[in-house]
PDB file of C-alpha atoms in Angstrom:
ATOM      1  CA  MET X  48      -8.889  -1.838 -59.344  1.00  0.00           C
ATOM      2  CA  THR X  49      -9.608  -5.497 -59.843  1.00  0.00           C
ATOM      3  CA  ASP X  50     -12.101  -6.957 -57.410  1.00  0.00           C
ATOM      4  CA  TYR X  51     -11.463 -10.474 -56.090  1.00  0.00           C
ATOM      5  CA  LYS X  52     -14.969 -11.535 -57.083  1.00  0.00           C
ATOM      6  CA  SER X  53     -14.185 -11.178 -60.768  1.00  0.00           C
ATOM      7  CA  THR X  54     -14.016 -14.315 -62.859  1.00  0.00           C
ATOM      8  CA  ILE X  55     -10.791 -15.606 -64.343  1.00  0.00           C
ATOM      9  CA  ASP X  56     -10.397 -14.988 -68.067  1.00  0.00           C
ATOM     10  CA  ASP X  57      -9.968 -17.997 -70.354  1.00  0.00           C
ATOM     11  CA  LYS X  58      -6.209 -17.608 -70.914  1.00  0.00           C
ATOM     12  CA  THR X  59      -5.407 -17.271 -67.228  1.00  0.00           C
ATOM     13  CA  GLN X  60      -7.906 -19.931 -66.315  1.00  0.00           C
ATOM     14  CA  ASP X  61      -6.072 -22.546 -68.403  1.00  0.00           C
ATOM     15  CA  SER X  62      -2.754 -21.793 -66.707  1.00  0.00           C
ATOM     16  CA  LEU X  63      -4.080 -21.536 -63.176  1.00  0.00           C
ATOM     17  CA  ILE X  64      -6.314 -24.591 -63.459  1.00  0.00           C
ATOM     18  CA  SER X  65      -3.352 -26.552 -64.759  1.00  0.00           C
ATOM     19  CA  ALA X  66      -1.343 -25.436 -61.733  1.00  0.00           C
ATOM     20  CA  VAL X  67      -3.958 -26.321 -59.115  1.00  0.00           C
ATOM     21  CA  SER X  68      -4.791 -29.608 -60.822  1.00  0.00           C
ATOM     22  CA  SER X  69      -1.137 -30.688 -60.850  1.00  0.00           C
ATOM     23  CA  ILE X  70      -1.055 -30.179 -57.079  1.00  0.00           C
ATOM     24  CA  ALA X  71      -4.479 -31.745 -56.451  1.00  0.00           C
ATOM     25  CA  GLU X  72      -3.537 -34.878 -58.424  1.00  0.00           C
ATOM     26  CA  ARG X  73      -0.409 -35.703 -56.426  1.00  0.00           C
ATOM     27  CA  PRO X  74      -0.477 -39.114 -54.726  1.00  0.00           C
ATOM     28  CA  VAL X  75      -1.159 -39.410 -51.005  1.00  0.00           C
ATOM     29  CA  SER X  76      -0.621 -42.072 -48.375  1.00  0.00           C
ATOM     30  CA  SER X  77      -2.949 -45.059 -48.689  1.00  0.00           C
ATOM     31  CA  ASP X  78      -4.035 -44.377 -45.096  1.00  0.00           C
ATOM     32  CA  PHE X  79      -6.058 -41.396 -46.323  1.00  0.00           C
ATOM     33  CA  LEU X  80      -7.851 -43.523 -48.885  1.00  0.00           C
ATOM     34  CA  ILE X  81      -9.320 -45.662 -46.098  1.00  0.00           C
ATOM     35  CA  PHE X  82     -11.897 -42.936 -45.519  1.00  0.00           C
ATOM     36  CA  VAL X  83     -12.942 -42.608 -49.162  1.00  0.00           C
ATOM     37  CA  GLU X  84     -14.989 -45.796 -49.371  1.00  0.00           C
ATOM     38  CA  GLU X  85     -16.736 -45.046 -46.089  1.00  0.00           C
ATOM     39  CA  ILE X  86     -17.694 -41.568 -47.253  1.00  0.00           C
ATOM     40  CA  LYS X  87     -18.878 -42.927 -50.611  1.00  0.00           C
ATOM     41  CA  SER X  88     -21.085 -45.443 -48.854  1.00  0.00           C
ATOM     42  CA  ARG X  89     -22.600 -42.716 -46.664  1.00  0.00           C
ATOM     43  CA  PHE X  90     -23.561 -40.383 -49.500  1.00  0.00           C
ATOM     44  CA  GLY X  91     -24.085 -42.750 -52.422  1.00  0.00           C
ATOM     45  CA  PRO X  92     -25.185 -41.153 -55.718  1.00  0.00           C
ATOM     46  CA  SER X  93     -25.380 -37.669 -54.176  1.00  0.00           C
ATOM     47  CA  LEU X  94     -21.575 -37.564 -53.799  1.00  0.00           C
ATOM     48  CA  ASP X  95     -19.757 -35.343 -56.310  1.00  0.00           C
ATOM     49  CA  ALA X  96     -16.229 -35.111 -54.881  1.00  0.00           C
ATOM     50  CA  ILE X  97     -13.970 -35.660 -51.862  1.00  0.00           C
ATOM     51  CA  LEU X  98     -11.118 -33.263 -51.088  1.00  0.00           C
ATOM     52  CA  LEU X  99      -8.321 -33.692 -48.565  1.00  0.00           C
ATOM     53  CA  TYR X 100      -6.718 -30.666 -46.909  1.00  0.00           C
ATOM     54  CA  GLY X 101      -5.247 -29.537 -43.599  1.00  0.00           C
ATOM     55  CA  SER X 102      -2.431 -30.489 -41.253  1.00  0.00           C
ATOM     56  CA  CYS X 103      -2.448 -34.250 -41.896  1.00  0.00           C
ATOM     57  CA  LEU X 104      -2.039 -33.628 -45.618  1.00  0.00           C
ATOM     58  CA  ARG X 105       0.913 -31.338 -44.954  1.00  0.00           C
ATOM     59  CA  SER X 106       2.599 -33.922 -42.738  1.00  0.00           C
ATOM     60  CA  GLN X 107       1.711 -36.729 -45.199  1.00  0.00           C
ATOM     61  CA  THR X 108       0.688 -38.934 -42.293  1.00  0.00           C
ATOM     62  CA  ILE X 109      -2.302 -39.347 -39.998  1.00  0.00           C
ATOM     63  CA  GLY X 110      -0.556 -40.336 -36.776  1.00  0.00           C
ATOM     64  CA  ASP X 111      -2.722 -39.299 -33.842  1.00  0.00           C
ATOM     65  CA  GLY X 112      -4.258 -36.417 -35.766  1.00  0.00           C
ATOM     66  CA  VAL X 113      -7.716 -35.816 -37.217  1.00  0.00           C
ATOM     67  CA  VAL X 114      -7.847 -35.837 -41.016  1.00  0.00           C
ATOM     68  CA  ASP X 115      -9.746 -32.988 -42.717  1.00  0.00           C
ATOM     69  CA  PHE X 116     -12.013 -33.644 -45.684  1.00  0.00           C
ATOM     70  CA  TYR X 117     -14.521 -31.674 -47.709  1.00  0.00           C
ATOM     71  CA  VAL X 118     -17.384 -33.714 -49.130  1.00  0.00           C
ATOM     72  CA  VAL X 119     -19.067 -32.058 -52.107  1.00  0.00           C
ATOM     73  CA  VAL X 120     -22.598 -33.242 -52.894  1.00  0.00           C
ATOM     74  CA  ASP X 121     -24.998 -32.387 -55.684  1.00  0.00           C
ATOM     75  CA  ASN X 122     -28.081 -31.968 -53.518  1.00  0.00           C
ATOM     76  CA  TYR X 123     -28.662 -31.733 -49.775  1.00  0.00           C
ATOM     77  CA  ASN X 124     -32.037 -33.462 -49.975  1.00  0.00           C
ATOM     78  CA  LYS X 125     -30.406 -36.459 -51.633  1.00  0.00           C
ATOM     79  CA  ALA X 126     -27.434 -36.395 -49.251  1.00  0.00           C
ATOM     80  CA  TYR X 127     -29.460 -36.514 -46.012  1.00  0.00           C
ATOM     81  CA  GLN X 128     -32.433 -38.423 -44.742  1.00  0.00           C
ATOM     82  CA  GLU X 129     -32.838 -35.970 -41.852  1.00  0.00           C
ATOM     83  CA  LYS X 130     -34.553 -32.751 -42.929  1.00  0.00           C
ATOM     84  CA  TYR X 131     -32.962 -30.675 -40.178  1.00  0.00           C
ATOM     85  CA  LEU X 132     -29.496 -31.452 -41.597  1.00  0.00           C
ATOM     86  CA  CYS X 133     -30.651 -30.148 -44.990  1.00  0.00           C
ATOM     87  CA  TYR X 134     -31.861 -26.989 -43.304  1.00  0.00           C
ATOM     88  CA  PHE X 135     -28.582 -26.495 -41.420  1.00  0.00           C
ATOM     89  CA  ASN X 136     -26.530 -27.023 -44.576  1.00  0.00           C
ATOM     90  CA  GLU X 137     -28.630 -24.643 -46.650  1.00  0.00           C
ATOM     91  CA  CYS X 138     -28.702 -21.872 -44.027  1.00  0.00           C
ATOM     92  CA  LEU X 139     -25.073 -22.020 -42.931  1.00  0.00           C
ATOM     93  CA  PRO X 140     -22.824 -24.277 -45.008  1.00  0.00           C
ATOM     94  CA  PRO X 141     -20.978 -26.463 -44.393  1.00  0.00           C
ATOM     95  CA  ASN X 142     -22.183 -29.127 -41.945  1.00  0.00           C
ATOM     96  CA  VAL X 143     -19.296 -30.806 -40.106  1.00  0.00           C
ATOM     97  CA  PHE X 144     -19.284 -34.443 -38.968  1.00  0.00           C
ATOM     98  CA  TYR X 145     -16.893 -36.774 -37.181  1.00  0.00           C
ATOM     99  CA  LEU X 146     -15.831 -40.122 -38.660  1.00  0.00           C
ATOM    100  CA  GLU X 147     -13.753 -42.993 -37.301  1.00  0.00           C
ATOM    101  CA  VAL X 148     -12.547 -45.894 -39.428  1.00  0.00           C
ATOM    102  CA  SER X 149     -10.842 -49.020 -38.090  1.00  0.00           C
ATOM    103  CA  ALA X 150      -8.142 -50.614 -40.235  1.00  0.00           C
ATOM    104  CA  GLN X 151      -4.786 -52.289 -39.772  1.00  0.00           C
ATOM    105  CA  GLU X 152      -5.589 -52.766 -36.087  1.00  0.00           C
ATOM    106  CA  ARG X 153      -5.745 -48.999 -35.711  1.00  0.00           C
ATOM    107  CA  VAL X 154      -8.456 -46.379 -35.376  1.00  0.00           C
ATOM    108  CA  PHE X 155      -8.190 -43.494 -37.858  1.00  0.00           C
ATOM    109  CA  ARG X 156     -10.057 -40.278 -37.069  1.00  0.00           C
ATOM    110  CA  SER X 157     -11.365 -37.581 -39.352  1.00  0.00           C
ATOM    111  CA  LYS X 158     -13.836 -34.747 -39.650  1.00  0.00           C
ATOM    112  CA  TYR X 159     -15.555 -33.920 -42.881  1.00  0.00           C
ATOM    113  CA  ALA X 160     -17.480 -30.874 -44.005  1.00  0.00           C
ATOM    114  CA  VAL X 161     -20.420 -31.270 -46.376  1.00  0.00           C
ATOM    115  CA  ILE X 162     -21.241 -28.648 -48.978  1.00  0.00           C
ATOM    116  CA  SER X 163     -23.091 -28.627 -52.282  1.00  0.00           C
ATOM    117  CA  MET X 164     -21.217 -28.154 -55.536  1.00  0.00           C
ATOM    118  CA  GLU X 165     -23.115 -24.918 -56.129  1.00  0.00           C
ATOM    119  CA  GLU X 166     -22.104 -23.492 -52.742  1.00  0.00           C
ATOM    120  CA  PHE X 167     -18.536 -24.769 -53.151  1.00  0.00           C
ATOM    121  CA  GLU X 168     -18.182 -22.841 -56.388  1.00  0.00           C
ATOM    122  CA  LYS X 169     -19.836 -19.707 -55.008  1.00  0.00           C
ATOM    123  CA  GLY X 170     -17.842 -19.840 -51.779  1.00  0.00           C
ATOM    124  CA  ASN X 171     -14.491 -20.022 -53.561  1.00  0.00           C
ATOM    125  CA  GLN X 172     -15.294 -17.162 -55.897  1.00  0.00           C
ATOM    126  CA  TYR X 173     -17.987 -14.862 -54.534  1.00  0.00           C
ATOM    127  CA  TRP X 174     -18.189 -15.168 -50.750  1.00  0.00           C
ATOM    128  CA  PHE X 175     -17.094 -12.030 -48.956  1.00  0.00           C
ATOM    129  CA  HIS X 176     -15.877 -14.020 -45.967  1.00  0.00           C
ATOM    130  CA  SER X 177     -12.695 -16.063 -46.344  1.00  0.00           C
ATOM    131  CA  TYR X 178     -14.018 -19.271 -44.737  1.00  0.00           C
ATOM    132  CA  LEU X 179     -13.897 -21.336 -47.936  1.00  0.00           C
ATOM    133  CA  TRP X 180     -11.397 -19.673 -50.257  1.00  0.00           C
ATOM    134  CA  ALA X 181      -8.769 -19.362 -47.525  1.00  0.00           C
ATOM    135  CA  ARG X 182      -8.729 -23.155 -47.234  1.00  0.00           C
ATOM    136  CA  PHE X 183      -8.776 -24.023 -50.908  1.00  0.00           C
ATOM    137  CA  ALA X 184      -6.236 -21.462 -52.059  1.00  0.00           C
ATOM    138  CA  GLN X 185      -3.790 -23.727 -50.227  1.00  0.00           C
ATOM    139  CA  PRO X 186      -2.550 -27.114 -51.494  1.00  0.00           C
ATOM    140  CA  THR X 187      -5.369 -29.658 -51.660  1.00  0.00           C
ATOM    141  CA  ARG X 188      -5.802 -33.193 -52.944  1.00  0.00           C
ATOM    142  CA  LEU X 189      -8.821 -34.348 -54.920  1.00  0.00           C
ATOM    143  CA  LEU X 190      -9.301 -37.963 -53.839  1.00  0.00           C
ATOM    144  CA  TYR X 191     -12.523 -38.630 -55.715  1.00  0.00           C
ATOM    145  CA  ALA X 192     -14.668 -37.033 -58.399  1.00  0.00           C
ATOM    146  CA  ARG X 193     -17.759 -38.680 -59.859  1.00  0.00           C
ATOM    147  CA  ASP X 194     -16.863 -37.795 -63.454  1.00  0.00           C
ATOM    148  CA  LYS X 195     -14.557 -35.653 -65.583  1.00  0.00           C
ATOM    149  CA  ILE X 196     -16.972 -32.710 -65.735  1.00  0.00           C
ATOM    150  CA  LEU X 197     -17.178 -32.494 -61.946  1.00  0.00           C
ATOM    151  CA  ARG X 198     -13.407 -32.884 -61.658  1.00  0.00           C
ATOM    152  CA  ASN X 199     -12.902 -29.906 -63.960  1.00  0.00           C
ATOM    153  CA  ARG X 200     -15.440 -27.864 -61.990  1.00  0.00           C
ATOM    154  CA  ILE X 201     -13.508 -28.591 -58.806  1.00  0.00           C
ATOM    155  CA  TYR X 202     -10.219 -27.526 -60.404  1.00  0.00           C
ATOM    156  CA  SER X 203     -11.801 -24.336 -61.727  1.00  0.00           C
ATOM    157  CA  SER X 204     -13.130 -23.576 -58.253  1.00  0.00           C
ATOM    158  CA  LEU X 205      -9.709 -24.155 -56.671  1.00  0.00           C
ATOM    159  CA  ALA X 206      -8.227 -21.700 -59.168  1.00  0.00           C
ATOM    160  CA  ASN X 207     -10.860 -19.132 -58.203  1.00  0.00           C
ATOM    161  CA  ALA X 208      -9.931 -19.631 -54.544  1.00  0.00           C
ATOM    162  CA  VAL X 209      -6.315 -18.658 -55.262  1.00  0.00           C
ATOM    163  CA  ILE X 210      -7.454 -15.397 -56.856  1.00  0.00           C
ATOM    164  CA  ALA X 211      -9.942 -14.766 -54.044  1.00  0.00           C
ATOM    165  CA  PHE X 212      -7.158 -15.183 -51.474  1.00  0.00           C
ATOM    166  CA  LEU X 213      -4.417 -13.191 -53.194  1.00  0.00           C
ATOM    167  CA  THR X 214      -6.396 -10.158 -54.342  1.00  0.00           C
ATOM    168  CA  PRO X 215      -7.670  -8.821 -50.985  1.00  0.00           C
ATOM    169  CA  THR X 216      -4.338  -9.718 -49.379  1.00  0.00           C
ATOM    170  CA  ILE X 217      -2.294  -7.780 -51.913  1.00  0.00           C
ATOM    171  CA  ASN X 218      -4.748  -4.867 -51.818  1.00  0.00           C
ATOM    172  CA  ALA X 219      -4.256  -4.649 -48.043  1.00  0.00           C
ATOM    173  CA  LEU X 220      -0.466  -4.448 -48.416  1.00  0.00           C
ATOM    174  CA  GLY X 221      -0.587  -1.208 -50.369  1.00  0.00           C
ATOM    175  CA  SER X 222       2.387  -0.005 -52.400  1.00  0.00           C
ATOM    176  CA  CYS X 223       5.426  -2.003 -51.335  1.00  0.00           C
ATOM    177  CA  THR X 224       8.000  -4.588 -52.317  1.00  0.00           C
ATOM    178  CA  VAL X 225       7.391  -8.091 -50.984  1.00  0.00           C
ATOM    179  CA  THR X 226       8.285 -11.735 -51.394  1.00  0.00           C
ATOM    180  CA  ILE X 227       5.825 -14.554 -52.048  1.00  0.00           C
ATOM    181  CA  GLU X 228       6.348 -15.737 -48.485  1.00  0.00           C
ATOM    182  CA  GLU X 229       5.397 -12.318 -47.083  1.00  0.00           C
ATOM    183  CA  ILE X 230       2.226 -12.196 -49.187  1.00  0.00           C
ATOM    184  CA  TRP X 231       1.022 -15.597 -48.027  1.00  0.00           C
ATOM    185  CA  VAL X 232       1.977 -15.097 -44.375  1.00  0.00           C
ATOM    186  CA  LYS X 233       0.030 -11.842 -44.316  1.00  0.00           C
ATOM    187  CA  GLY X 234      -2.927 -13.458 -46.076  1.00  0.00           C
ATOM    188  CA  LEU X 235      -2.991 -16.362 -43.655  1.00  0.00           C
ATOM    189  CA  MET X 236      -2.913 -13.982 -40.699  1.00  0.00           C
ATOM    190  CA  PHE X 237      -5.821 -12.001 -42.143  1.00  0.00           C
ATOM    191  CA  THR X 238      -7.881 -15.168 -42.589  1.00  0.00           C
ATOM    192  CA  TYR X 239      -7.016 -16.516 -39.117  1.00  0.00           C
ATOM    193  CA  ALA X 240      -8.277 -13.273 -37.599  1.00  0.00           C
ATOM    194  CA  ALA X 241     -11.418 -13.434 -39.749  1.00  0.00           C
ATOM    195  CA  GLU X 242     -12.267 -16.878 -38.349  1.00  0.00           C
ATOM    196  CA  ILE X 243     -11.229 -16.297 -34.720  1.00  0.00           C
ATOM    197  CA  ARG X 244      -8.586 -18.955 -35.073  1.00  0.00           C
ATOM    198  CA  ALA X 245      -6.178 -19.760 -32.259  1.00  0.00           C
ATOM    199  CA  GLU X 246      -3.130 -19.876 -34.550  1.00  0.00           C
ATOM    200  CA  LYS X 247      -0.491 -17.169 -34.142  1.00  0.00           C
ATOM    201  CA  GLU X 248       1.866 -15.576 -36.667  1.00  0.00           C
ATOM    202  CA  ILE X 249       4.504 -18.226 -36.092  1.00  0.00           C
ATOM    203  CA  ARG X 250       2.019 -20.814 -37.351  1.00  0.00           C
ATOM    204  CA  ALA X 251       1.426 -18.833 -40.547  1.00  0.00           C
ATOM    205  CA  ARG X 252       5.176 -18.618 -41.112  1.00  0.00           C
ATOM    206  CA  GLN X 253       5.554 -22.347 -40.578  1.00  0.00           C
ATOM    207  CA  LEU X 254       2.851 -23.026 -43.171  1.00  0.00           C
ATOM    208  CA  ALA X 255       4.524 -20.644 -45.606  1.00  0.00           C
ATOM    209  CA  GLU X 256       7.864 -22.420 -45.174  1.00  0.00           C
ATOM    210  CA  ILE X 257       6.307 -25.871 -45.612  1.00  0.00           C
ATOM    211  CA  ASN X 258       4.296 -24.926 -48.705  1.00  0.00           C
ATOM    212  CA  LEU X 259       6.508 -22.176 -50.124  1.00  0.00           C
ATOM    213  CA  ASP X 260       7.267 -23.946 -53.400  1.00  0.00           C
ATOM    214  CA  ASP X 261       3.554 -24.499 -54.009  1.00  0.00           C
ATOM    215  CA  TYR X 262       2.701 -20.920 -53.021  1.00  0.00           C
ATOM    216  CA  LYS X 263       5.306 -19.622 -55.485  1.00  0.00           C
ATOM    217  CA  TYR X 264       3.979 -21.938 -58.184  1.00  0.00           C
ATOM    218  CA  LEU X 265       0.367 -20.854 -57.673  1.00  0.00           C
ATOM    219  CA  THR X 266       1.209 -17.158 -57.453  1.00  0.00           C
ATOM    220  CA  GLU X 267       3.279 -17.289 -60.654  1.00  0.00           C
ATOM    221  CA  HIS X 268       0.350 -18.817 -62.532  1.00  0.00           C
ATOM    222  CA  ALA X 269      -2.033 -16.280 -61.016  1.00  0.00           C
ATOM    223  CA  LEU X 270       0.091 -13.284 -62.064  1.00  0.00           C
ATOM    224  CA  PRO X 271      -1.661 -12.678 -65.415  1.00  0.00           C
ATOM    225  CA  ARG X 272      -4.890 -12.116 -63.492  1.00  0.00           C
ATOM    226  CA  LEU X 273      -3.187  -9.845 -60.987  1.00  0.00           C
ATOM    227  CA  THR X 274      -1.373  -7.542 -63.407  1.00  0.00           C
ATOM    228  CA  ARG X 275      -3.091  -4.408 -62.104  1.00  0.00           C
ATOM    229  CA  ILE X 276      -2.040  -5.011 -58.501  1.00  0.00           C
ATOM    230  CA  LEU X 277       1.120  -7.161 -58.602  1.00  0.00           C
ATOM    231  CA  LYS X 278       4.172  -7.470 -60.827  1.00  0.00           C
ATOM    232  CA  LYS X 279       7.389  -9.404 -60.593  1.00  0.00           C
ATOM    233  CA  ILE X 280      10.568  -7.351 -60.242  1.00  0.00           C
ATOM    234  CA  PRO X 281      13.307  -8.457 -62.642  1.00  0.00           C
ATOM    235  CA  GLN X 282      16.519  -9.536 -60.943  1.00  0.00           C
ATOM    236  CA  GLY X 283      18.812  -6.595 -61.587  1.00  0.00           C
ATOM    237  CA  ASN X 284      22.005  -7.877 -60.032  1.00  0.00           C
ATOM    238  CA  GLN X 285      23.620 -10.963 -58.584  1.00  0.00           C
ATOM    239  CA  LEU X 286      23.257  -9.660 -55.027  1.00  0.00           C
ATOM    240  CA  GLN X 287      19.476  -9.934 -55.219  1.00  0.00           C
ATOM    241  CA  LYS X 288      18.494 -13.241 -53.667  1.00  0.00           C
ATOM    242  CA  GLY X 289      15.106 -14.708 -54.446  1.00  0.00           C
ATOM    243  CA  ASP X 290      12.159 -13.184 -56.274  1.00  0.00           C
ATOM    244  CA  TYR X 291      10.586  -9.890 -55.284  1.00  0.00           C
ATOM    245  CA  TYR X 292       7.238  -8.466 -56.281  1.00  0.00           C
ATOM    246  CA  GLN X 293       5.872  -4.957 -56.434  1.00  0.00           C
ATOM    247  CA  CYS X 294       2.396  -4.351 -55.035  1.00  0.00           C
ATOM    248  CA  LEU X 295       0.699  -1.697 -57.180  1.00  0.00           C
ATOM    249  CA  VAL X 296      -2.056  -0.621 -54.804  1.00  0.00           C
ATOM    250  CA  ASP X 297      -2.617   3.017 -53.906  1.00  0.00           C
ATOM    251  CA  GLU X 298      -3.449   4.215 -50.407  1.00  0.00           C
ATOM    252  CA  CYS X 299      -7.164   4.564 -51.100  1.00  0.00           C
ATOM    253  CA  TYR X 300      -7.535   0.912 -52.088  1.00  0.00           C
ATOM    254  CA  ARG X 301      -5.273  -0.212 -49.251  1.00  0.00           C
ATOM    255  CA  LYS X 302      -7.548   1.465 -46.706  1.00  0.00           C
ATOM    256  CA  ARG X 303     -10.601   0.017 -48.412  1.00  0.00           C
ATOM    257  CA  ALA X 304      -9.092  -3.484 -48.303  1.00  0.00           C
ATOM    258  CA  LEU X 305      -8.205  -3.130 -44.620  1.00  0.00           C
ATOM    259  CA  ARG X 306     -11.785  -2.081 -43.865  1.00  0.00           C
ATOM    260  CA  CYS X 307     -13.013  -5.181 -45.668  1.00  0.00           C
ATOM    261  CA  TRP X 308     -10.747  -7.376 -43.554  1.00  0.00           C
ATOM    262  CA  TRP X 309     -12.038  -5.613 -40.430  1.00  0.00           C
ATOM    263  CA  LEU X 310     -15.595  -6.375 -41.532  1.00  0.00           C
ATOM    264  CA  ARG X 311     -14.654 -10.000 -42.161  1.00  0.00           C
ATOM    265  CA  ARG X 312     -13.377 -10.232 -38.583  1.00  0.00           C
ATOM    266  CA  TRP X 313     -16.735  -9.120 -37.171  1.00  0.00           C
ATOM    267  CA  GLN X 314     -18.641 -11.264 -39.640  1.00  0.00           C
ATOM    268  CA  GLY X 315     -16.407 -14.190 -38.697  1.00  0.00           C
ATOM    269  CA  ARG X 316     -17.155 -13.801 -34.983  1.00  0.00           C
ATOM    270  CA  VAL X 317     -20.852 -14.202 -35.632  1.00  0.00           C
ATOM    271  CA  LEU X 318     -20.398 -17.061 -38.099  1.00  0.00           C
ATOM    272  CA  SER X 319     -17.952 -18.893 -35.799  1.00  0.00           C
ATOM    273  CA  VAL X 320     -20.389 -18.822 -32.892  1.00  0.00           C
ATOM    274  CA  LEU X 321     -23.242 -20.015 -35.114  1.00  0.00           C
ATOM    275  CA  ARG X 322     -21.133 -22.809 -36.621  1.00  0.00           C
ATOM    276  CA  LEU X 323     -19.983 -23.914 -33.187  1.00  0.00           C
ATOM    277  CA  ALA X 324     -23.588 -24.048 -32.011  1.00  0.00           C
ATOM    278  CA  LYS X 325     -24.585 -26.019 -35.107  1.00  0.00           C
ATOM    279  CA  ALA X 326     -21.712 -28.467 -34.581  1.00  0.00           C
ATOM    280  CA  THR X 327     -23.224 -29.585 -31.281  1.00  0.00           C
ATOM    281  CA  PHE X 328     -25.955 -31.252 -33.370  1.00  0.00           C
ATOM    282  CA  THR X 329     -23.699 -32.811 -36.022  1.00  0.00           C
ATOM    283  CA  PHE X 330     -20.193 -33.294 -34.580  1.00  0.00           C
ATOM    284  CA  ARG X 331     -19.800 -36.011 -31.975  1.00  0.00           C
ATOM    285  CA  ASP X 332     -17.476 -34.945 -29.124  1.00  0.00           C
ATOM    286  CA  CYS X 333     -17.191 -31.458 -30.631  1.00  0.00           C
ATOM    287  CA  ILE X 334     -16.384 -29.920 -27.228  1.00  0.00           C
ATOM    288  CA  ASP X 335     -13.471 -32.302 -26.639  1.00  0.00           C
ATOM    289  CA  TYR X 336     -12.231 -31.682 -30.169  1.00  0.00           C
ATOM    290  CA  ALA X 337     -12.397 -27.890 -29.770  1.00  0.00           C
ATOM    291  CA  ALA X 338     -10.524 -28.063 -26.446  1.00  0.00           C
ATOM    292  CA  TRP X 339      -7.860 -30.305 -27.989  1.00  0.00           C
ATOM    293  CA  LYS X 340      -7.508 -27.977 -30.990  1.00  0.00           C
ATOM    294  CA  ILE X 341      -7.051 -24.869 -28.835  1.00  0.00           C
ATOM    295  CA  GLU X 342      -4.495 -26.538 -26.575  1.00  0.00           C
ATOM    296  CA  ARG X 343      -2.614 -27.890 -29.592  1.00  0.00           C
ATOM    297  CA  HIS X 344      -2.187 -24.450 -31.148  1.00  0.00           C
ATOM    298  CA  THR X 345      -1.876 -22.235 -28.056  1.00  0.00           C
ATOM    299  CA  GLY X 346      -0.845 -24.419 -25.142  1.00  0.00           C
ATOM    300  CA  VAL X 347      -3.924 -23.262 -23.199  1.00  0.00           C
ATOM    301  CA  CYS X 348      -5.706 -26.165 -21.504  1.00  0.00           C
ATOM    302  CA  ILE X 349      -9.507 -25.989 -21.517  1.00  0.00           C
ATOM    303  CA  GLU X 350     -11.273 -27.819 -18.695  1.00  0.00           C
ATOM    304  CA  VAL X 351     -14.208 -29.740 -20.173  1.00  0.00           C
ATOM    305  CA  THR X 352     -16.638 -29.745 -17.251  1.00  0.00           C
ATOM    306  CA  SER X 353     -19.816 -31.777 -16.901  1.00  0.00           C
ATOM    307  CA  LYS X 354     -21.822 -28.557 -17.312  1.00  0.00           C
ATOM    308  CA  LEU X 355     -20.010 -27.810 -20.544  1.00  0.00           C
ATOM    309  CA  ARG X 356     -20.802 -31.301 -21.865  1.00  0.00           C
ATOM    310  CA  ARG X 357     -24.487 -31.078 -20.911  1.00  0.00           C
ATOM    311  CA  HIS X 358     -25.003 -27.520 -22.152  1.00  0.00           C
ATOM    312  CA  PRO X 359     -22.297 -26.909 -24.778  1.00  0.00           C
ATOM    313  CA  ILE X 360     -23.953 -23.857 -26.309  1.00  0.00           C
ATOM    314  CA  LEU X 361     -24.681 -22.018 -23.059  1.00  0.00           C
ATOM    315  CA  PHE X 362     -21.382 -22.691 -21.293  1.00  0.00           C
ATOM    316  CA  GLY X 363     -19.413 -22.765 -24.549  1.00  0.00           C
ATOM    317  CA  PHE X 364     -20.161 -19.067 -25.037  1.00  0.00           C
ATOM    318  CA  LYS X 365     -18.765 -18.389 -21.568  1.00  0.00           C
ATOM    319  CA  VAL X 366     -15.518 -20.235 -22.363  1.00  0.00           C
ATOM    320  CA  PHE X 367     -15.337 -18.542 -25.748  1.00  0.00           C
ATOM    321  CA  TRP X 368     -15.653 -15.085 -24.177  1.00  0.00           C
ATOM    322  CA  LYS X 369     -12.922 -15.800 -21.612  1.00  0.00           C
ATOM    323  CA  LEU X 370     -10.532 -16.962 -24.317  1.00  0.00           C
ATOM    324  CA  PHE X 371     -11.351 -13.949 -26.448  1.00  0.00           C
ATOM    325  CA  ARG X 372     -10.670 -11.524 -23.566  1.00  0.00           C
ATOM    326  CA  ARG X 373      -7.365 -13.248 -22.813  1.00  0.00           C
ATOM    327  CA  GLY X 374      -6.304 -12.861 -26.434  1.00  0.00           C
ATOM    328  CA  VAL X 375      -6.154 -16.611 -27.052  1.00  0.00           C
ATOM    329  CA  LEU X 376      -8.728 -16.143 -29.786  1.00  0.00           C
ATOM    330  CA  ARG X 377      -8.591 -13.004 -31.889  1.00  0.00           C
TER     331      ARG X 377
END
C-alpha cells in the first residue's frame, strides 16, 4: 500500500505541479498585495516566498477579516534579529505574527506564519501531523517568489501536500464508492480534529462546495499517483450523475489509517497547546484573536478577563479545558 510520505514520480509530478501552479498563479484582489511590500521590507534578503491562503482568499475580499499568509524564508538567523524567535521557529515551526497595514483610509489586518523553505518542503511531504499539508493541499496563491527556482520548489511542495492529504484520507475510507466532495469533506474533518479546530462538519461541507471545482481538478491530476488506492468509475449509464470513485483499501489498511488519525489527534492536542503558548510571545492580541475565532465558528462567546490578558498561558489552559469538555473543541 502506498504511503503518503512517498515522493511523486516524474510523470505525475509534471501533471500535478502544473495543476497546483495554475491555481497558485490566479490573480487576486489588489488589497491583498498591500501586505506584500510590508512583508518584504521586514524580511529583506532572507525572504523566499509569500503565500496567501484561508477564508479571505476564498471570499476574494478582506472586509473585516484577518488575511492569512505564509512567509517562507531561507534561514531563521537571517530572518530574525532576536535569537529567541530563531529558537522558537526551529523547535516548533511556524512562528505566527500579527500585521496591520493602513491604506485607502482603511486598516487591513493579517497574520502571517514564518517557516523556512526546508521545513516547508518537509512539512508538506514528510510530516506525520497534518498541520502544514492540510492547509496547502487546498487552493493557495503564490504572491511572491524570489526567483524561478524557488517558485518551482514551492509548486512542487504544494503538489506533495495534495498527495499527503489525499492518501491518508482515502486509506481511512476503506473499500467504498465515493465522490470527490465526500473525500475532501472527510479529509477536512480528519484534519480539523487533528488540530483541535472549532469548525464543525457543516464548515467542511461549505468549503467543499466553494472549492469543489478545484478539488476535482487537483484530485484528477493526482490520480496517477493514487492508482493503488483510488480509481475513477466509468459512467455506465445516463442515470449516473457526476463522477464516482472506488476506494481500493482493504480493512487492514483502513484500521491502520484510522489509528494514525487517532494518533494525530493526540499529537495535535499537545502541539496546539504549545503553539498557543508560543503565540503569546509573537502574536499581539492573540487572546482576543482566539476568542474572536472561536465565536466566529461556533457562536460561543469567550469572556476575555483581565486575568486572562495578564496570564494568557495559565488561564488560557483553563479556558481551553472548559471548551474541550463542552465539545466546542474536539
